Short mmCIF file of C-alpha atoms in Angstrom, two decimals:
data_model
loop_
_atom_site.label_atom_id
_atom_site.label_comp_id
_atom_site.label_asym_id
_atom_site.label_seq_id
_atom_site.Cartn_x
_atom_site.Cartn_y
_atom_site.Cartn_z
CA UNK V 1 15.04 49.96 7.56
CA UNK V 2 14.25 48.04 4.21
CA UNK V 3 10.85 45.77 4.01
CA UNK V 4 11.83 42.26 5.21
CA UNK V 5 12.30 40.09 2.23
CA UNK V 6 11.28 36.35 2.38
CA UNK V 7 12.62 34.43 -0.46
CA UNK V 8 14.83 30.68 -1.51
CA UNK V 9 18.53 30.40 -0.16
CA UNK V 10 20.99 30.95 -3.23
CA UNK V 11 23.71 28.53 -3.91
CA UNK V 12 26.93 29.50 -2.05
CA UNK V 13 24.92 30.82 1.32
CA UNK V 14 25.05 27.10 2.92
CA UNK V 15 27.54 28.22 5.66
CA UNK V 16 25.82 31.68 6.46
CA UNK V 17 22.63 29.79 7.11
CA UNK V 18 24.52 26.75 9.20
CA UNK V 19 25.52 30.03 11.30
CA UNK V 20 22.44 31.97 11.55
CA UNK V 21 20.53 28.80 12.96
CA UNK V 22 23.56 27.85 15.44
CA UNK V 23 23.41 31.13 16.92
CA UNK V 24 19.23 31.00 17.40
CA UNK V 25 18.55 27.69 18.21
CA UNK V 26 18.99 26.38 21.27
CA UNK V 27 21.01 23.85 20.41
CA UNK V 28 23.37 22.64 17.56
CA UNK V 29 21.13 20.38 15.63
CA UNK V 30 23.17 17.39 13.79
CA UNK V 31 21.29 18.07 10.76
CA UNK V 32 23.38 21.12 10.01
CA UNK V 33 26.57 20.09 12.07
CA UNK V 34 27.03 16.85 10.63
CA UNK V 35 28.26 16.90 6.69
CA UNK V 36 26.59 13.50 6.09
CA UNK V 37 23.20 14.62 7.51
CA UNK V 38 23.30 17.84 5.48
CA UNK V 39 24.57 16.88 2.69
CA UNK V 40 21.37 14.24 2.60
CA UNK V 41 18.73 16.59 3.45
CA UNK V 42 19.75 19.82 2.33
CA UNK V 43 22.32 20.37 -0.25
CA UNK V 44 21.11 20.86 -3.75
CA UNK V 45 22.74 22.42 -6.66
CA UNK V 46 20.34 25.30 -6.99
CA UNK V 47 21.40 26.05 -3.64
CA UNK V 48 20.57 24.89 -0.75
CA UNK V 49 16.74 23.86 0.47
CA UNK V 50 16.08 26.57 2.75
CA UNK V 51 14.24 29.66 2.89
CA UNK V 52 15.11 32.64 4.48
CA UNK V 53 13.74 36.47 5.48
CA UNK V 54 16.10 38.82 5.34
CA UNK V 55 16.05 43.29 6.15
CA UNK V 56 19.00 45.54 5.03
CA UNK V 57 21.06 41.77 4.35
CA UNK V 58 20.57 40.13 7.84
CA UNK V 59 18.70 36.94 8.20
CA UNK V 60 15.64 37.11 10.70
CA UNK V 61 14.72 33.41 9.65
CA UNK V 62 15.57 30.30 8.37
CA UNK V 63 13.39 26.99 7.45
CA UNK V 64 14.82 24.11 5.87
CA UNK V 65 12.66 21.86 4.13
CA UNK V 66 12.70 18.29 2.35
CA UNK V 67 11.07 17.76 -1.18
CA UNK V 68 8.64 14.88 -1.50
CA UNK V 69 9.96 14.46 -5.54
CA UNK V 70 12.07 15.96 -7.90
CA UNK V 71 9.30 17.61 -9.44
CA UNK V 72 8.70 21.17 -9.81
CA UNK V 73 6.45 22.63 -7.13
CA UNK V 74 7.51 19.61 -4.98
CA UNK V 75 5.25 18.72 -1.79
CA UNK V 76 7.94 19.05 1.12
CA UNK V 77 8.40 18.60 5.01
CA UNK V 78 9.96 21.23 6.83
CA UNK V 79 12.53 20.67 9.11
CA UNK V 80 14.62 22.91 10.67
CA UNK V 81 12.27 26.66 11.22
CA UNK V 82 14.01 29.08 13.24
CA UNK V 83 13.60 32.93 13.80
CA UNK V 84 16.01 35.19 15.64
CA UNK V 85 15.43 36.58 18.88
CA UNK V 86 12.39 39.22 18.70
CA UNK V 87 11.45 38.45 15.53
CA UNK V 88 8.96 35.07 16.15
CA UNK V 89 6.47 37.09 13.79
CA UNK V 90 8.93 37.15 10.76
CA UNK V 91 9.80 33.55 11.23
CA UNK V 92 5.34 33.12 11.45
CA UNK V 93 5.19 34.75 7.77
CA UNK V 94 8.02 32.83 6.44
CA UNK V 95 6.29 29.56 7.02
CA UNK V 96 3.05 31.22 5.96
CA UNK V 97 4.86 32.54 2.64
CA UNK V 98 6.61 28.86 2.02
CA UNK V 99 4.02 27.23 -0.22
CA UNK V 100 4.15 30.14 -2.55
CA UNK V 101 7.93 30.59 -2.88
CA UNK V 102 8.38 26.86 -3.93
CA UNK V 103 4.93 26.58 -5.71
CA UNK V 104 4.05 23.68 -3.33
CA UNK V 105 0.63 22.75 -2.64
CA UNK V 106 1.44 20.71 0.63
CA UNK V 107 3.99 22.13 3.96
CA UNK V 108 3.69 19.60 6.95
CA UNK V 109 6.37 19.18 9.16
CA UNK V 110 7.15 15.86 11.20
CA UNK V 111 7.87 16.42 15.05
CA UNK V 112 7.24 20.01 16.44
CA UNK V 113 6.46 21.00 19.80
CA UNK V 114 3.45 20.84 21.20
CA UNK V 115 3.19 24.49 22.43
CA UNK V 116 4.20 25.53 18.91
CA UNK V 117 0.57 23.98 18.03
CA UNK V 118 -0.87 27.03 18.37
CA UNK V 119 1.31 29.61 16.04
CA UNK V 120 0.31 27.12 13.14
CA UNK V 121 -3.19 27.33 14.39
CA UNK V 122 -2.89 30.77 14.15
CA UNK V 123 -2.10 30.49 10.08
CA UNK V 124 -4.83 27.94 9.96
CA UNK V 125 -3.30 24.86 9.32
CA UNK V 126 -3.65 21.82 11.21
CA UNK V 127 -1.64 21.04 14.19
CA UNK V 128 -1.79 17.81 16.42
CA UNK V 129 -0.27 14.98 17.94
CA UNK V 130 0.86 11.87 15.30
CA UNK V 131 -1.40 8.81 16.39
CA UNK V 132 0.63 5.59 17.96
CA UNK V 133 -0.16 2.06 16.57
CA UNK V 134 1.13 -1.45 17.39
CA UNK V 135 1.29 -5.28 17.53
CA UNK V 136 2.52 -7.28 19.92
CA UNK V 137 4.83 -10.11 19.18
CA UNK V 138 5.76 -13.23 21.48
CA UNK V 139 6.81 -12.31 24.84
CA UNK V 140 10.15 -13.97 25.99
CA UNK V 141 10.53 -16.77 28.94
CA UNK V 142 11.02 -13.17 30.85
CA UNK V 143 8.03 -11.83 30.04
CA UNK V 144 8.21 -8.53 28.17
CA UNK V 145 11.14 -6.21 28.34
CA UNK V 146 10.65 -3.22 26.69
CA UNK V 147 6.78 -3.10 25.96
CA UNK V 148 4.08 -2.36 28.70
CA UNK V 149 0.61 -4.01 27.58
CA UNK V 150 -2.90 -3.54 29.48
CA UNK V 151 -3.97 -7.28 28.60
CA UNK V 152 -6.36 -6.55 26.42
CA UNK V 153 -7.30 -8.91 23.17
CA UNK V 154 -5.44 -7.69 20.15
CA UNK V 155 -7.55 -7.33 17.14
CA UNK V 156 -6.55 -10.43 14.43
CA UNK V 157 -5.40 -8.81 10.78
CA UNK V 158 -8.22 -9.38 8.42
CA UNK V 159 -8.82 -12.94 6.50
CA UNK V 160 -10.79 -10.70 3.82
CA UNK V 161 -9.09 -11.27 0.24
CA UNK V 162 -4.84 -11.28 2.27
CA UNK V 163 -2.12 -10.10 0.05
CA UNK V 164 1.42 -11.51 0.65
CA UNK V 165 4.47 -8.84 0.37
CA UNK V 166 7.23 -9.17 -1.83
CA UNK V 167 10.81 -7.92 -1.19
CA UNK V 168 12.08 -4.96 -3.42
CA UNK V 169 15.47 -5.76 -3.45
CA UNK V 170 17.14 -2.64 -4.88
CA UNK V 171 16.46 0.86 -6.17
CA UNK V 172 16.62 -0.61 -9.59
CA UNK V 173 13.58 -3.16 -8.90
CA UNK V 174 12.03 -0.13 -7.73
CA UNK V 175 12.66 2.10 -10.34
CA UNK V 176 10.56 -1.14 -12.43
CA UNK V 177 7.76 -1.71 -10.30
CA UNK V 178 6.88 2.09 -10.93
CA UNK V 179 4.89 3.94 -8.43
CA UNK V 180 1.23 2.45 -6.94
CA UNK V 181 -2.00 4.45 -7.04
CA UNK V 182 -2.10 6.61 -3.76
CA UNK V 183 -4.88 9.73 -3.10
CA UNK V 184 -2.24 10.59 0.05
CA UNK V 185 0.03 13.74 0.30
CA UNK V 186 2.57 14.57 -0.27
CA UNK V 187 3.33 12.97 -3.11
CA UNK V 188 6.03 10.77 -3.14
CA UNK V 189 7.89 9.78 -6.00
CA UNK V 190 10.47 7.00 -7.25
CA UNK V 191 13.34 10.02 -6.93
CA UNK V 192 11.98 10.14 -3.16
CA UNK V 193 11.90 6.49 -1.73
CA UNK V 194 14.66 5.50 -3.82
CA UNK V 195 16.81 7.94 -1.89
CA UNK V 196 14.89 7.63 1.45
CA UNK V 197 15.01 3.91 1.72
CA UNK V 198 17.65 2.88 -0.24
CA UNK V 199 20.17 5.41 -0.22
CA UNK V 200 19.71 6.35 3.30
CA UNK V 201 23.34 7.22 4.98
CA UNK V 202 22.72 5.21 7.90
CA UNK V 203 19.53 2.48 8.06
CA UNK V 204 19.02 -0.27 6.43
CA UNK V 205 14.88 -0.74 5.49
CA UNK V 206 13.07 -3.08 3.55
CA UNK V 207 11.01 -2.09 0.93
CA UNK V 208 8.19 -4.53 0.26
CA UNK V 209 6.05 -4.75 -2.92
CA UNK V 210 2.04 -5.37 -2.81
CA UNK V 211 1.01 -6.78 -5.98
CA UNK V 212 -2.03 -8.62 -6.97
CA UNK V 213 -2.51 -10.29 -10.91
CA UNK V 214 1.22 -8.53 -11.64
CA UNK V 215 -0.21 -4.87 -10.49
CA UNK V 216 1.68 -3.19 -8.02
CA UNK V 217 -1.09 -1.69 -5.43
CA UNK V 218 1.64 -0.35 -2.63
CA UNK V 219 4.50 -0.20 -0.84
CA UNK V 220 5.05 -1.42 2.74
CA UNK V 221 8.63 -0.28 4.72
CA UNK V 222 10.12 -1.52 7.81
CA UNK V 223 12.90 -1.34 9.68
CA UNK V 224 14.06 -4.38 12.02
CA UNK V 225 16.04 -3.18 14.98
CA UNK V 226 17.66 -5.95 15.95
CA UNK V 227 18.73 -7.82 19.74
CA UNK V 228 22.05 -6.75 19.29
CA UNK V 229 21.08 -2.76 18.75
CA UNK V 230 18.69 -3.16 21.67
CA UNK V 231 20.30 -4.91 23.75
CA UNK V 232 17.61 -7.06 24.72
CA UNK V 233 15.43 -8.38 22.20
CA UNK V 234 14.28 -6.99 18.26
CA UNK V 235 11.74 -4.71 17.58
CA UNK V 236 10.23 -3.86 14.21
CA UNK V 237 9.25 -0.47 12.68
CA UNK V 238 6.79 0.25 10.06
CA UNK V 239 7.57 3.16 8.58
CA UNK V 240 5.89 4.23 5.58
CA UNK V 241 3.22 2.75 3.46
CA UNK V 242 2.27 4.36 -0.19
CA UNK V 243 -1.02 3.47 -1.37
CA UNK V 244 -4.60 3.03 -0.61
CA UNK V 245 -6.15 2.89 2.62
CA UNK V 246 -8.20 -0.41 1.70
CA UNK V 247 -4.86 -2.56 0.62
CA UNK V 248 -2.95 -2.29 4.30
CA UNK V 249 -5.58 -4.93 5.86
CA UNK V 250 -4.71 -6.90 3.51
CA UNK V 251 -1.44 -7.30 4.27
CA UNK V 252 -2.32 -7.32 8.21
CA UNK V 253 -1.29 -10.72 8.20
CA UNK V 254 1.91 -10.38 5.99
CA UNK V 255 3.07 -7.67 8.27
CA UNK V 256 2.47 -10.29 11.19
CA UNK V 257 4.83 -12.76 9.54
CA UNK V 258 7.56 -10.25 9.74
CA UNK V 259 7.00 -9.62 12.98
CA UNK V 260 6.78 -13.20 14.30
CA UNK V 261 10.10 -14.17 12.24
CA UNK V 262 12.01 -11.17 13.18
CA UNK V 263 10.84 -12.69 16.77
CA UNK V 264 10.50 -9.27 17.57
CA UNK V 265 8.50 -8.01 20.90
CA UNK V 266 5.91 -5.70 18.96
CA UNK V 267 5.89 -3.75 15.31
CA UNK V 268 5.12 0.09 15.74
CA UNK V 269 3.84 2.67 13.87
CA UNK V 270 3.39 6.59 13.88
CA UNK V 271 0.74 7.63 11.70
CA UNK V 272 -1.77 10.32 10.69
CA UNK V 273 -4.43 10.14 8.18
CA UNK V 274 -5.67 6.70 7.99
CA UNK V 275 -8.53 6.03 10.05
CA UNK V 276 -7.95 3.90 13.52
CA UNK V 277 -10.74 1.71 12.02
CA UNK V 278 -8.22 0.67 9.11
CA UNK V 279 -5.25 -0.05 11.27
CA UNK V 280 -7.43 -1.90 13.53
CA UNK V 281 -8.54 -4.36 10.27
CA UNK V 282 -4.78 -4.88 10.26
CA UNK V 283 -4.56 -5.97 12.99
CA UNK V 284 -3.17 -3.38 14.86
CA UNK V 285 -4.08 -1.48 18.35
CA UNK V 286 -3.60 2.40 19.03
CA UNK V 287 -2.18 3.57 22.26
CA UNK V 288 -3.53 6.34 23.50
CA UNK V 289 -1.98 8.62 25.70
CA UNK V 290 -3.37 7.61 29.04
CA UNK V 291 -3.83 3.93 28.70
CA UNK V 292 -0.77 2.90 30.51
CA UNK V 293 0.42 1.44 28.01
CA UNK V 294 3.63 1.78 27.13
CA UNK V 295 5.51 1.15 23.43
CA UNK V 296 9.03 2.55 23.92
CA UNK V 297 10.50 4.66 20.72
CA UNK V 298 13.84 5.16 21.68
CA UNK V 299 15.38 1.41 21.34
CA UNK V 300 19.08 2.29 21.14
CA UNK V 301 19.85 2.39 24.14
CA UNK V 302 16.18 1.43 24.94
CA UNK V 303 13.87 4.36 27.78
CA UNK V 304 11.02 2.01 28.71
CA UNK V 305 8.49 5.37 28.13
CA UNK V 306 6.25 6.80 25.33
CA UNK V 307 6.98 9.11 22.86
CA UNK V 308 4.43 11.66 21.84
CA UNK V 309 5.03 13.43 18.51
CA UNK V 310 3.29 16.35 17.14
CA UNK V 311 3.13 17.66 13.47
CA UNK V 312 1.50 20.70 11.24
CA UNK V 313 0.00 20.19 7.45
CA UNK V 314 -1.58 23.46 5.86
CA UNK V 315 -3.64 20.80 3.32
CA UNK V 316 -5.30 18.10 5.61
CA UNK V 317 -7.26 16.32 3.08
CA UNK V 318 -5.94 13.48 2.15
CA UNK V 319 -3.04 14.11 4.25
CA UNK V 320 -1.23 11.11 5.45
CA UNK V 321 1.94 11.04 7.95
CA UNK V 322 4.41 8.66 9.14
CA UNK V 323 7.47 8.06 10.96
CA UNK V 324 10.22 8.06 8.38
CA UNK V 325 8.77 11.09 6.87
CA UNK V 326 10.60 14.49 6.87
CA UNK V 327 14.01 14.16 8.73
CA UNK V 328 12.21 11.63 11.35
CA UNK V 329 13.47 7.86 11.96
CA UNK V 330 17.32 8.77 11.95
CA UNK V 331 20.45 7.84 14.46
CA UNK V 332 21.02 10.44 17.68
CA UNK V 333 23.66 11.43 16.30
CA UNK V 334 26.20 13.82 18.08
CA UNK V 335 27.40 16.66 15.78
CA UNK V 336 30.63 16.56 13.94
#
């Protein structure tokens, strides 16, 4: 037998891979079976955005990843990692050779298992569970439907110096606002949330500006699921936020507005990276994981239960996760 080989798909080996991964995984994953959802994340000219190790032209493993930017040596998220049966090792030095066959200084990866914590361990990288973070909204004349609070005060969003939030109202008043000062990875840039948030096949978000004296100082996102989605009553998801730690309390209280006029039960948020103490100047609580409280994820149709996620980096400083990032916050989707 030859050395295994790790290297970048070539163009034209799309279908082989969409094989390989059916055939390993224990399930078919709509990111490969359905064209939309592929054609989003992974197609690419240059072929598509997967990696692969290969002996004597067989594939052993597979890892499809998502680029931050268009730029060369592009932080990315994988995705979809699989390794053929008996060959868990291979797929282990694949991921570890990733950042050197695309040149990128930051691999994380949004929602793994938690017993796969370990095998990233094992590489050294960091591997945890995504922190939970919420507001409550106005219960109804029912009391509260989806959400499960312990009583407790909420902490008010900081009167210190507030910053209002302006709508962005399309990728070309993006493209003119430009891109705010951030120290978080991975980088994101105009190519990225223009295509994440407003050429998405399937949500609608809103993108909202933070400016102070004309200077753009971040970007907030959200994503209203609405009564009729539910079922029962809106709920509002922040997303993604690009820019410095000290603007979000700030806006505490503009994010509040949006969730008292959505009239929505409670605004969410996944995140890793900036400190609880932030959020909590936001206005924002965390749940932890035995509180008893309970902030449902899945909203269409709604589970009235928690949803832990769990996610790798190999750079953790200045690292900084949320939901929408990698191929997270999209429809369950059956495949085609």
């Amino acid at each position: 037998m030859s050395d295994v080989v790790f290297r970048l798909a070539r163009p034209g080996e799309d279908g082989a891979i969409i094989d390989f991964i059916n055939a390993h995984f224990d399930m078919r994953l709509p990111l490969l079976n359905r064209r939309e959802f592929y054609e989003y994340y992974y197609a690419a000219s240059a072929g598509p955005r997967f990696a692969v190790a290969e002996q004597d032209g067989a594939y052993l493993s597979a890892a499809g990843y998502i680029p931050a930017s268009r730029d060369s040596g592009a932080d990315v998220w994988v995705s979809v990692w699989v390794a053929s049966k008996g060959h868990n090792g291979v797929g282990l030095e694949l991921m570890d050779a990733l950042p050197g066959l695309l040149g990128a200084k930051v691999v994380a990866c949004n929602n793994i298992r938690a017993n796969t914590c370990v095998l990233y361990h094992f590489l050294g990288w960091t591997a945890e569970r995504l922190r939970h973070y919420y507001r409550l909204g106005t219960p109804g004349s029912e009391g509260w439907v989806l959400a499960k609070p312990d009583g407790a005060a909420q902490p008010e969003p900081s009167a210190e110096s507030p910053l209002s939030l302006e709508k962005v109202p399309d990728a070309a008043a993006l493209r003119a606002l430009g891109l705010p000062p951030s120290p978080h990875t991975p980088r994101k840039d105009l190519w990225y949330l223009e295509r994440r948030y407003f050429n998405y096949p399937h949500f609608h978000y809103d993108v909202w500006a933070v400016l102070e004296n004309s200077r753009l100082l971040a970007y907030a996102v959200t994503r209203t699921v609405t009564a009729e989605e539910t079922g029962c009553v809106p709920v509002v998801r922040l997303v993604d936020f690009v820019g410095s730690d000290e603007v979000l309390p700030r806006i505490g209280r503009a994010l509040d507005d949006i969730l008292l006029k959505a009239g929505a039960e409670y605004m969410d948020c996944y995140n890793i990276g900036i400190p609880p103490e932030v959020w909590s100047a936001a206005g924002f609580r965390e749940r932890l994981e035995d509180d008893g409280v309970i902030i449902p994820n899945y909203l269409t149709p709604p589970l009235r239960e928690n949803t832990e996620y769990y996610y790798f980096t190999n750079q953790p400083e200045n690292f900084v996760m949320f939901k929408a990032d990698g191929d997270q916050d999209r429809p369950n989707l059956p495949c085609d």
